[in-house]
mmCIF file of C-alpha atoms in Angstrom:
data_model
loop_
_atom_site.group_PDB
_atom_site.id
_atom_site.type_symbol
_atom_site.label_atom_id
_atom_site.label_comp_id
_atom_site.label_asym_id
_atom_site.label_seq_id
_atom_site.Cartn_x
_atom_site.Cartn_y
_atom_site.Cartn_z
ATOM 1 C CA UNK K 266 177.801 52.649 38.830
ATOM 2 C CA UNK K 267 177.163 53.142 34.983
ATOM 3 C CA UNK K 268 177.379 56.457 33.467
ATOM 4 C CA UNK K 269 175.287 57.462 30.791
ATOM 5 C CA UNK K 270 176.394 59.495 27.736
ATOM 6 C CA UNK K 271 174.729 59.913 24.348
ATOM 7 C CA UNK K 272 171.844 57.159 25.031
ATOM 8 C CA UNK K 273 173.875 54.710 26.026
ATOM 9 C CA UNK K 274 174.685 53.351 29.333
ATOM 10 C CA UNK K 275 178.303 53.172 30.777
ATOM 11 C CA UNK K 276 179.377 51.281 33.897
ATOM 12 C CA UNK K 277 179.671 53.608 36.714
ATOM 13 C CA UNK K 278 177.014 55.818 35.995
ATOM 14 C CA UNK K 279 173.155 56.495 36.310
ATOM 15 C CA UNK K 280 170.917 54.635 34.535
ATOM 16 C CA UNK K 281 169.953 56.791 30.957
ATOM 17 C CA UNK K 282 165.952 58.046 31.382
ATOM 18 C CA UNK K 283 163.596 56.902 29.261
ATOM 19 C CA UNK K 284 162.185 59.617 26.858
ATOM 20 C CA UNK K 285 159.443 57.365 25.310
ATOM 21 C CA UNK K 286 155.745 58.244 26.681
ATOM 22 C CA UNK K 287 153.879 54.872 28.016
ATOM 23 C CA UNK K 288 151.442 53.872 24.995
ATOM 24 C CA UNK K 289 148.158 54.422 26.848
ATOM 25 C CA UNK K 290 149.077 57.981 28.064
ATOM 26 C CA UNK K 291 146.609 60.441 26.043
ATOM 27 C CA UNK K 292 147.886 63.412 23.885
ATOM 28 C CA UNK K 293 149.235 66.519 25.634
ATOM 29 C CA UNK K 294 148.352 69.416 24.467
ATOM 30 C CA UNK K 295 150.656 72.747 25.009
ATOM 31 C CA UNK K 296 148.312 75.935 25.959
ATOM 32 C CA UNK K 297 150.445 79.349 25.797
ATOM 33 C CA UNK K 298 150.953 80.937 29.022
ATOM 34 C CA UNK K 299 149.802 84.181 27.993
ATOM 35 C CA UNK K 300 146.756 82.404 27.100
ATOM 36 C CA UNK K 301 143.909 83.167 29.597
ATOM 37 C CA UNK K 302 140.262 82.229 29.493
ATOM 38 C CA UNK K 303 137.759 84.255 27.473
ATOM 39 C CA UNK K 304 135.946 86.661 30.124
ATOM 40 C CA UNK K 305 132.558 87.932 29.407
ATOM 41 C CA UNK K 306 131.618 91.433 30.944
ATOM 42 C CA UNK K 307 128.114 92.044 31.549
ATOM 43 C CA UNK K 308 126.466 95.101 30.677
ATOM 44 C CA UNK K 309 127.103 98.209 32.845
ATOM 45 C CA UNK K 310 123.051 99.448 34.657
ATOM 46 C CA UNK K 311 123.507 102.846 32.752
ATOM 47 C CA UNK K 312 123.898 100.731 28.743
ATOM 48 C CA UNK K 313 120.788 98.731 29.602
ATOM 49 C CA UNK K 314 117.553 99.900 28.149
ATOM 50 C CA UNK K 315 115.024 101.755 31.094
ATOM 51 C CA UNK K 316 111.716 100.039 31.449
ATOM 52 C CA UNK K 317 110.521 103.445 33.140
ATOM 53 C CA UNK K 318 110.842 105.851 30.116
ATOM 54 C CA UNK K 319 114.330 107.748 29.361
ATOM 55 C CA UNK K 320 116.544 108.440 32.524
ATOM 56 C CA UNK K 321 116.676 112.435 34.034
ATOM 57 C CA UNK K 322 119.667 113.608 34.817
ATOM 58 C CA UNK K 323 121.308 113.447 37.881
ATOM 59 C CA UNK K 324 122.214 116.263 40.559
ATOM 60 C CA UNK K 325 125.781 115.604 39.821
ATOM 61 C CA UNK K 326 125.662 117.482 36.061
ATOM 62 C CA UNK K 327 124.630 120.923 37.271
ATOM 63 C CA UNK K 328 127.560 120.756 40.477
ATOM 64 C CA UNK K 329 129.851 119.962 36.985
ATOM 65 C CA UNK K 330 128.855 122.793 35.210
ATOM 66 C CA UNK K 331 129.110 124.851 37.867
ATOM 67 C CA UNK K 332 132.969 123.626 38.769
ATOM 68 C CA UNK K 333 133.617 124.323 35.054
ATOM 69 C CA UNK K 334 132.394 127.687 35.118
ATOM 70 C CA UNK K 335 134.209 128.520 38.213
ATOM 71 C CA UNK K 336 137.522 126.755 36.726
ATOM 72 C CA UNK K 337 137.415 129.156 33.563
ATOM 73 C CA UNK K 338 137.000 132.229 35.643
ATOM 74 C CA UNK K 339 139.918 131.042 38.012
ATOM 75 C CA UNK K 340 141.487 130.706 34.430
ATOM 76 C CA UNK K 341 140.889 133.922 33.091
ATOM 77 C CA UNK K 342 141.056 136.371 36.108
ATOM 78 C CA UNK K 343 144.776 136.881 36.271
ATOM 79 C CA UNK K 344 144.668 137.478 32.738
ATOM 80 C CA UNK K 345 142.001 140.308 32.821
ATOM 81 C CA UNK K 346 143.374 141.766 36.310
ATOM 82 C CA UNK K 347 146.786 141.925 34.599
ATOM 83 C CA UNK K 348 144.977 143.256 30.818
ATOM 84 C CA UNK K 349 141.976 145.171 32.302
ATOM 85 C CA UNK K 350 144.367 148.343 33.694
ATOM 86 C CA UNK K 351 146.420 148.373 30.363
ATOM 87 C CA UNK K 352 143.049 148.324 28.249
ATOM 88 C CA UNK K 353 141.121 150.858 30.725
ATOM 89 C CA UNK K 354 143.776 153.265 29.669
ATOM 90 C CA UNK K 355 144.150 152.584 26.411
ATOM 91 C CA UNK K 356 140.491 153.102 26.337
ATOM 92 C CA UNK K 357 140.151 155.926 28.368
ATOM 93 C CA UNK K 358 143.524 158.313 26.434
ATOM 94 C CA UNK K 359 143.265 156.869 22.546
ATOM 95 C CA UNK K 360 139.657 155.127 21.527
ATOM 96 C CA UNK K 361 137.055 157.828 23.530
ATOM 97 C CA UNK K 362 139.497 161.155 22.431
ATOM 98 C CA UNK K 363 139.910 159.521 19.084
ATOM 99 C CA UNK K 364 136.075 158.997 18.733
ATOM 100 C CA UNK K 365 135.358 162.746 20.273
ATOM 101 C CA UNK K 366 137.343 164.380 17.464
ATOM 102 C CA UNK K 367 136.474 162.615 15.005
ATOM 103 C CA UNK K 368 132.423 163.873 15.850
ATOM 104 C CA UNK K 369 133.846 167.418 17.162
ATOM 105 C CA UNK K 370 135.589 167.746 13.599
ATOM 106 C CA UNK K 371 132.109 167.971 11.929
ATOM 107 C CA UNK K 372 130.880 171.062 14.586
ATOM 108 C CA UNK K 373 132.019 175.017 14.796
ATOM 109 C CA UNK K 374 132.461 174.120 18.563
ATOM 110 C CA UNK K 375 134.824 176.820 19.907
ATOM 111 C CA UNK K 376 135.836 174.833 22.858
ATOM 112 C CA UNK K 377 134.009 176.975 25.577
ATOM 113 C CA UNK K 378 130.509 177.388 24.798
ATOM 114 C CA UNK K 379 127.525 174.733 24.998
ATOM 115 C CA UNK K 380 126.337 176.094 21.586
ATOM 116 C CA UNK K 381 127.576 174.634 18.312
ATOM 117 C CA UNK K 382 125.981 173.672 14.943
ATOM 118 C CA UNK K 383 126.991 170.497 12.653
ATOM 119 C CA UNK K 384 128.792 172.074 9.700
ATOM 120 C CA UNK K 385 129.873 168.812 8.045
ATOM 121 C CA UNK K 386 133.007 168.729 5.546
ATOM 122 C CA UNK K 387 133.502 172.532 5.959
ATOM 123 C CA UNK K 388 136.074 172.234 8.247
ATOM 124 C CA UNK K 389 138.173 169.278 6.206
ATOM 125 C CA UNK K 390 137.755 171.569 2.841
ATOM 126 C CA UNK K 391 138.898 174.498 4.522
ATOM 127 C CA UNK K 392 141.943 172.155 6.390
ATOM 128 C CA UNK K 393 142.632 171.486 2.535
ATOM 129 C CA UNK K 394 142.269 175.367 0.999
ATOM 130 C CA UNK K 395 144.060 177.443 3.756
ATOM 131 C CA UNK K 396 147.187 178.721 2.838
ATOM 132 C CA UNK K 397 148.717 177.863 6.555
ATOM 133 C CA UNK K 398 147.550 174.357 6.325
ATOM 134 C CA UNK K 399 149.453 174.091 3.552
ATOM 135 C CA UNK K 400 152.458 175.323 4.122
ATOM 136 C CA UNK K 401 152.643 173.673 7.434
ATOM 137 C CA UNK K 402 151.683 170.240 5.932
ATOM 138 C CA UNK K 403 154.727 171.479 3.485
ATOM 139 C CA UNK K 404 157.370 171.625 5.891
ATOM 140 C CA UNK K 405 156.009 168.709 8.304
ATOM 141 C CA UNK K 406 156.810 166.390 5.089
ATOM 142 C CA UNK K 407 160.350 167.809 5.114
ATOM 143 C CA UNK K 408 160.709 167.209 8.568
ATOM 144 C CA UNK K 409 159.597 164.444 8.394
ATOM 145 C CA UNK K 410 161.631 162.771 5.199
ATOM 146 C CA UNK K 411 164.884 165.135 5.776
ATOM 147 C CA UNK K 412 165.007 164.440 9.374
ATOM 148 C CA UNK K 413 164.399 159.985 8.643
ATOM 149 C CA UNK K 414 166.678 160.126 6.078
ATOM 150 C CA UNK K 415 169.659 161.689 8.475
ATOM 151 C CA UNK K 416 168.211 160.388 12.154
ATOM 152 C CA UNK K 417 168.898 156.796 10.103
ATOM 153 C CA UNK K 418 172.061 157.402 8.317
ATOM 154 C CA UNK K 419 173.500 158.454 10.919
ATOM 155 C CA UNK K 420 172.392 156.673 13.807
ATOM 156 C CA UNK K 421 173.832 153.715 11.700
ATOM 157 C CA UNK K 422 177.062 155.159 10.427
ATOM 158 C CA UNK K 423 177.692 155.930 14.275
ATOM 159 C CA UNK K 424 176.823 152.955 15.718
ATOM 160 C CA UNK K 425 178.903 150.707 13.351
ATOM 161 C CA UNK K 426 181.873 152.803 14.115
ATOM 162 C CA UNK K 427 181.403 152.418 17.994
ATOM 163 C CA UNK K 428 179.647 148.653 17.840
ATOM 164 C CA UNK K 429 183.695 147.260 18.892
ATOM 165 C CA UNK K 430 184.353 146.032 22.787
ATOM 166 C CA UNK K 431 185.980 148.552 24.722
ATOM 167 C CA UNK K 432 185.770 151.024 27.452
ATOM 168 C CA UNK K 433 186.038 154.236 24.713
ATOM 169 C CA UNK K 434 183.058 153.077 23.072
ATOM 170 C CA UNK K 435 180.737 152.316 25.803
ATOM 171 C CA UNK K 436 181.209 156.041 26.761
ATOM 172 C CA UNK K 437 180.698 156.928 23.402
ATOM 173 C CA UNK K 438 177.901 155.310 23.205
ATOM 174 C CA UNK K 439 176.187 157.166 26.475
ATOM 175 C CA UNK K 440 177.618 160.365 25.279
ATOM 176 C CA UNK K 441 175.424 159.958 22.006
ATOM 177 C CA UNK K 442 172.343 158.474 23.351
ATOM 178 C CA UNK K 443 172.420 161.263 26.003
ATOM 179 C CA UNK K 444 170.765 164.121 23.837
ATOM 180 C CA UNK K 445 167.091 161.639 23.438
ATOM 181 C CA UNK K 446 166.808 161.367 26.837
ATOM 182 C CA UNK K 447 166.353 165.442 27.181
ATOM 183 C CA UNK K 448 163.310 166.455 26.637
ATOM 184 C CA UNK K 449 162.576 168.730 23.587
ATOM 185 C CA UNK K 450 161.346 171.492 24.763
ATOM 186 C CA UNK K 451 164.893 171.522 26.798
ATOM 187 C CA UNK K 452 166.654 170.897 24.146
ATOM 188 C CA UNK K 453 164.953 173.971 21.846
ATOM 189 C CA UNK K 454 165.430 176.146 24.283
ATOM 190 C CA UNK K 455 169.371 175.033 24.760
ATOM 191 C CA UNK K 456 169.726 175.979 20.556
ATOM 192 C CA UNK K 457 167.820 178.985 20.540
ATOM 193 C CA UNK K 458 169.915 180.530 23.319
ATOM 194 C CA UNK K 459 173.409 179.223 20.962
ATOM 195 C CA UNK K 460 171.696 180.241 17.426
ATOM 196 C CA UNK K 461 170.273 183.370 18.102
ATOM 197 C CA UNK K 462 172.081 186.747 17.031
ATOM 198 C CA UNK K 463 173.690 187.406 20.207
ATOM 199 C CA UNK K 464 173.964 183.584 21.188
ATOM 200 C CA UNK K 465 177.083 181.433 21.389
ATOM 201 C CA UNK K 466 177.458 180.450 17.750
ATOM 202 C CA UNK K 467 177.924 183.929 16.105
ATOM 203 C CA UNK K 468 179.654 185.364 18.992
ATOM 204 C CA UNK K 469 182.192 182.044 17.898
ATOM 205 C CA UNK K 470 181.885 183.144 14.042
ATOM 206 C CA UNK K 471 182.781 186.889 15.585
ATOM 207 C CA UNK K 472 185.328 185.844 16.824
ATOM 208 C CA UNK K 473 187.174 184.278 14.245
ATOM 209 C CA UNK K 474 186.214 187.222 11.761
ATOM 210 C CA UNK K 475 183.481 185.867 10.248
ATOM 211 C CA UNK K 476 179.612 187.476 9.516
ATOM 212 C CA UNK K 477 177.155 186.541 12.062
ATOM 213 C CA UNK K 478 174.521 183.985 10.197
ATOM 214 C CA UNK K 479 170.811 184.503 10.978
ATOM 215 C CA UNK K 480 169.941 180.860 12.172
ATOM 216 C CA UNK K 481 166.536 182.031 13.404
ATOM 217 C CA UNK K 482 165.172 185.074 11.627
ATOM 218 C CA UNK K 483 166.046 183.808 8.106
ATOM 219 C CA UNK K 484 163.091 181.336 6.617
ATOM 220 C CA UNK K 485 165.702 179.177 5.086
ATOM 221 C CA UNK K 486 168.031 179.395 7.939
ATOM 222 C CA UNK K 487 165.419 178.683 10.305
ATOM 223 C CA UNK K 488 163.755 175.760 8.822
ATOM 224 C CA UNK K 489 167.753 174.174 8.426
ATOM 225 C CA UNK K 490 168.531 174.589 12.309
ATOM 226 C CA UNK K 491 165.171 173.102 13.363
ATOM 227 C CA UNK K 492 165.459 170.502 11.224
ATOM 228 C CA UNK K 493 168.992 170.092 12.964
ATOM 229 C CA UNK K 494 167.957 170.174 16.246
ATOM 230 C CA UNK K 495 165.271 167.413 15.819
ATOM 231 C CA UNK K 496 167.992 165.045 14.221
ATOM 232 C CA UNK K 497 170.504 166.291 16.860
ATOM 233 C CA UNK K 498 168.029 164.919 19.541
ATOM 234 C CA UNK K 499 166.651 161.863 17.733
ATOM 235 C CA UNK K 500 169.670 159.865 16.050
ATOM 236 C CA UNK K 501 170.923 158.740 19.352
ATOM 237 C CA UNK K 502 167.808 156.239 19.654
ATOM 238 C CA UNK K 503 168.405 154.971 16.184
ATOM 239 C CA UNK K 504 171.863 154.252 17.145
ATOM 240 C CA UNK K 505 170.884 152.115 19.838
ATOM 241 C CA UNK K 506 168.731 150.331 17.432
ATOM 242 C CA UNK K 507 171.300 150.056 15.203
ATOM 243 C CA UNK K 508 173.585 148.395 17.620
ATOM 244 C CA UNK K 509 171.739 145.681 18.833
ATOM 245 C CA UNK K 510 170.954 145.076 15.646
ATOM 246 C CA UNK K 511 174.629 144.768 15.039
ATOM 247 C CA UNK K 512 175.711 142.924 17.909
ATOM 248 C CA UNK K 513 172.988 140.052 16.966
ATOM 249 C CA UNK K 514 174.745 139.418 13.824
ATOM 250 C CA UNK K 515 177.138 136.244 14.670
ATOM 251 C CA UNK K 516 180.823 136.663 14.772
ATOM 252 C CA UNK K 517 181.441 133.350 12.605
ATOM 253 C CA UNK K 518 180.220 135.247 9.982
ATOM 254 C CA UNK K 519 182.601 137.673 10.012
ATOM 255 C CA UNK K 520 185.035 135.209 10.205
ATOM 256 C CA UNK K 521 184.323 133.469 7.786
ATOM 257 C CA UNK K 522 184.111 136.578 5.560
ATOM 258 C CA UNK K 523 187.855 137.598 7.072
ATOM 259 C CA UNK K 524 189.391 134.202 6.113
ATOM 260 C CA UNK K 525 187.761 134.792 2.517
ATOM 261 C CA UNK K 526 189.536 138.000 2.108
ATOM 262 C CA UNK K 527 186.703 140.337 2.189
ATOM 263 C CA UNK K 528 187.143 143.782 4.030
ATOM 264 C CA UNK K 529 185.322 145.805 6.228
ATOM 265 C CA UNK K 530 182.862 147.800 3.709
ATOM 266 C CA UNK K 531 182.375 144.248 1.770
ATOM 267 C CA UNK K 532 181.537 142.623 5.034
ATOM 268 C CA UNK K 533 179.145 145.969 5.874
ATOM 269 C CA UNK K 534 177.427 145.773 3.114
ATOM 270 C CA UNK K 535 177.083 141.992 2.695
ATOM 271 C CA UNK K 536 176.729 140.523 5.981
ATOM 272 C CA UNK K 537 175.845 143.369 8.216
ATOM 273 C CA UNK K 538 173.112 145.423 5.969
ATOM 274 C CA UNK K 539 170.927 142.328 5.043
ATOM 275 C CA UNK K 540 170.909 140.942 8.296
ATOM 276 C CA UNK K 541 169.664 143.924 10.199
ATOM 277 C CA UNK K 542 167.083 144.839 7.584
ATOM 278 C CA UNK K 543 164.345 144.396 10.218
ATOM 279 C CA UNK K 544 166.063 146.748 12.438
ATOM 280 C CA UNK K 545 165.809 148.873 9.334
ATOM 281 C CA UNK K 546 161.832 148.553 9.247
ATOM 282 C CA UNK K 547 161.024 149.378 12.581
ATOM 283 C CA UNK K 548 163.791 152.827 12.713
ATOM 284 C CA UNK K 549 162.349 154.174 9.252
ATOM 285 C CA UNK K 550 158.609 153.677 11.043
ATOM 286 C CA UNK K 551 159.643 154.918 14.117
ATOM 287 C CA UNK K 552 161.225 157.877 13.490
ATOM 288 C CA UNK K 553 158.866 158.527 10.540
ATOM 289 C CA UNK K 554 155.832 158.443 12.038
ATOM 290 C CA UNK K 555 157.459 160.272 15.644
ATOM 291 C CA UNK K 556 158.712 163.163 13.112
ATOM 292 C CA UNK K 557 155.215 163.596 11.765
ATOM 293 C CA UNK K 558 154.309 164.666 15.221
ATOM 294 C CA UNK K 559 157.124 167.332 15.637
ATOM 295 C CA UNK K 560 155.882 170.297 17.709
ATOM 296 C CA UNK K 561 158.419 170.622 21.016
ATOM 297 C CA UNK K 562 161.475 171.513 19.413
ATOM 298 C CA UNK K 563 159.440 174.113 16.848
ATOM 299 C CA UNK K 564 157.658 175.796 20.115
ATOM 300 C CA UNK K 565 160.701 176.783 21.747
ATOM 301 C CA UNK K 566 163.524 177.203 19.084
ATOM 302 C CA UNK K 567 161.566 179.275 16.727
ATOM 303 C CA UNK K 568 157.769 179.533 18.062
ATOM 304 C CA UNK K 569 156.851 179.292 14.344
ATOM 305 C CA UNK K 570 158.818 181.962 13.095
ATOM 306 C CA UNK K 571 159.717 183.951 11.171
ATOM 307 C CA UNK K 572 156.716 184.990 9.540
ATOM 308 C CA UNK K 573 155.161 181.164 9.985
ATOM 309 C CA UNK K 574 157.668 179.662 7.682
ATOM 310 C CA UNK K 575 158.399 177.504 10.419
ATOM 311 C CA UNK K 576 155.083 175.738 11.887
ATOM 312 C CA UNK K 577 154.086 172.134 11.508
ATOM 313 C CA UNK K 578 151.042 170.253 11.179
ATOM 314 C CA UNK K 579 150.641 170.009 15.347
ATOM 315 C CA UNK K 580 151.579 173.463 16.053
ATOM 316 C CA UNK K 581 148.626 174.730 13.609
ATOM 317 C CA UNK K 582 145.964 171.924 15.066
ATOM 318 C CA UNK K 583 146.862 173.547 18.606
ATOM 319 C CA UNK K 584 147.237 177.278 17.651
ATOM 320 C CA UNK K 585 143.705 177.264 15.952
ATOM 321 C CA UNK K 586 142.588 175.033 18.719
ATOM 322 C CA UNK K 587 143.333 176.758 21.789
ATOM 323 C CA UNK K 588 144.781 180.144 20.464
ATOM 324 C CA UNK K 589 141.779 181.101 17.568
ATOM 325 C CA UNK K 590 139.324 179.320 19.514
ATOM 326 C CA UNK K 591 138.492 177.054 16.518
ATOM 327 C CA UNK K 592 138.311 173.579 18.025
ATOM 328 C CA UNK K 593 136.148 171.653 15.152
ATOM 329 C CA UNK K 594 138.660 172.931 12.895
ATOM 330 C CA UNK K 595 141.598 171.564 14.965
ATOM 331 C CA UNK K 596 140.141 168.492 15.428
ATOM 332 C CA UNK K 597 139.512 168.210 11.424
ATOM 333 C CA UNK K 598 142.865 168.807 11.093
ATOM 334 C CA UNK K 599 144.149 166.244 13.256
ATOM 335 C CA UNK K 600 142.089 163.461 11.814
ATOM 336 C CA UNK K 601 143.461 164.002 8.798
ATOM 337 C CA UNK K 602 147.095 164.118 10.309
ATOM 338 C CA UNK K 603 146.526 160.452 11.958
ATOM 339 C CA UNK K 604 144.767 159.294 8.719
ATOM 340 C CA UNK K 605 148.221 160.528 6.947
ATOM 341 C CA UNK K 606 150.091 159.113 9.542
ATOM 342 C CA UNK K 607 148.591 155.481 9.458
ATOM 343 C CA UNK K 608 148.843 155.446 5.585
ATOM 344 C CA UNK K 609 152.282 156.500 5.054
ATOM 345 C CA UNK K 610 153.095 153.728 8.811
ATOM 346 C CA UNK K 611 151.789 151.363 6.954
ATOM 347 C CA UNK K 612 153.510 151.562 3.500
ATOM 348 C CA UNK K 613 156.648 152.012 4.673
ATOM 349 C CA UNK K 614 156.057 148.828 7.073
ATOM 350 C CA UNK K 615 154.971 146.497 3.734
ATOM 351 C CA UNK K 616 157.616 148.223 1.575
ATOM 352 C CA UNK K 617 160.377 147.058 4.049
ATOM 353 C CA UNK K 618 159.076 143.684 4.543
ATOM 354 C CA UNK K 619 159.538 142.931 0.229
ATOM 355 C CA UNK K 620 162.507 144.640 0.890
ATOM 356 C CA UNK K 621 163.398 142.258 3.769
ATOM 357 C CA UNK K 622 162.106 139.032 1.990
ATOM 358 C CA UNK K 623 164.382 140.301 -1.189
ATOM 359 C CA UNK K 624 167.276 140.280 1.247
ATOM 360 C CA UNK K 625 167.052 136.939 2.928
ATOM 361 C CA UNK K 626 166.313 134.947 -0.208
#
């Protein structure tokens, strides 16, 4: 045998094949496997031209419509069996009352009789000229600034003392919140039994040899405790504002601020503050707007009193409502009180925002 290595031939191995093509063979040609013959489609029967006229359509479109129709209400029934409830009522206790003053606050309608006449702006310009108006609108804007002002400061002063893990604090915390979830009118009463003459807090003062103060037949005194009792009540929901708020801020920021030297107050007011201005928004609206409304605690701490130095914008609307029988006059007054109330929601809300946007840049 020949072997064959590097196109030669070696004893002992097989012969070397030859690699030369025979001189007659024709050409081959190499066609790519991914090659594959050119198909031609033929025209579909619904692309070629009708000899008959254009084609009617078939049964099948209006059985499509239909399933389309029925798919969109399959679609959008949860949504209005879940939505129609929540708008019935919204309907039914804000838009139709809302739209029912607004016409009753152009009549003399007393609220009992059939008979009334259409007066026009009467009732707004005498909402703006009487005395009582005005010093209830007055001392509804105190309320309303005094008691924001305080409800927020502290609310937040509280709840970044407390805003630390810990068994103390979560009691804290409840004991705080506790007063908001008492109703008002509770909560009057509670003070005017402890303020009054003979109540808990002079018979205290008595005690320790002091003058008995008039908390609630004293105009000044009297508009100071209600305006104490309201924030009393209210700054436990701010504080519970105010610590979420806090507790969303991360911890590597403090931290980092604690590595960097700073201290509490310089972490407070430069990590803590700008990050929870958004917290600050909605507790400035909140209580703003609520404190606008202010009528349980004034009913029973002071009914008013003394002398009317005490009554707000909603305990006028409903005395001349319902006590002096003047209904088109209450219901002027109350559109202008949700007018007021919008405006002022509304400013505050874009104030805070530039204030918010200042902040985070």
């Amino acid at each position: 045998m020949t072997r064959w290595r590097r196109g030669r031939t070696v004893p002992g191995a097989f012969p070397a094949p030859s690699r030369a093509l025979p001189t007659n063979a024709p050409p081959r040609t190499r066609v790519p496997h991914a090659m594959t013959p050119p198909t031609t489609t033929a025209p579909s029967p619904a692309a070629a031209p009708s000899l008959t006229g254009p084609s009617t359509p078939t049964s099948s479109h209006p059985g499509r419509r239909r399933r389309t129709a029925l798919q969109r209400w399959r679609t959008l029934l949860p949504g209005i069996l879940m939505g129609g409830p929540a708008v019935a009522v919204f309907l039914a206790m804000f838009v139709i009352p809302m739209i029912l003053a607004a016409v009753l606050s152009f009549t003399d309608w007393n609220g009992y009789s059939l008979n009334f006449s259409f007066v026009g702006w009467e009732n707004y310009l005498k909402a703006f000229r009487s005395p009582r108006s005005t010093q209830a609108a007055v001392f509804t804007g105190v309320i309303a600034v005094v008691g924001t002002i305080l409800c927020n400061a502290v609310g937040l002063a509280i709840a970044a003392l407390i805003s630390g893990p810990g068994r103390s604090n979560t009691i804290l915390r409840t004991i705080f919140f506790y007063p908001y979830v008492i109703s008002a009118l509770i909560i009057g009463f509670l003070w005017s039994a402890m303020l009054s003459p003979t109540g808990a807090v002079n018979g205290l003062l008595g005690t320790l040899g002091l003058p008995a103060l008039p908390f609630l037949t004293d105009p000044t005194f009297a508009k100071a405790s209600v305006i104490f009792t309201i924030v009393w009540s209210h700054f436990g929901f701010n504080m519970i504002l105010f610590l979420a708020g806090i507790k969303s801020v991360p911890a590597e920021y403090y931290e980092a601020a604690t590595v960097d030297g700073a201290s509490r107050w310089q972490q407070f007011r430069s990590i803590t503050l700008p990050l929870i201005a958004p917290v600050f928004t909605v507790n400035l609206v909140l209580t703003l707007v609520g404190l606008l409304k202010a009528y349980d605690v004034v009913l029973s701490l002071t009914d008013g009193g003394p002398a009317g130095s005490t009554q707000t914008i909603v305990y006028q609307i409903l005395k001349d409502s319902f006590a002096n029988s003047a209904l088109g006059f209450g219901a002027a007054q109350s559109m202008i009180l949700l007018i007021v109330t919008a405006v002022v929601g509304l400013a505050v809300t874009l104030v805070r925002r530039r204030a918010e946007q200042k902040a985070t840049d």
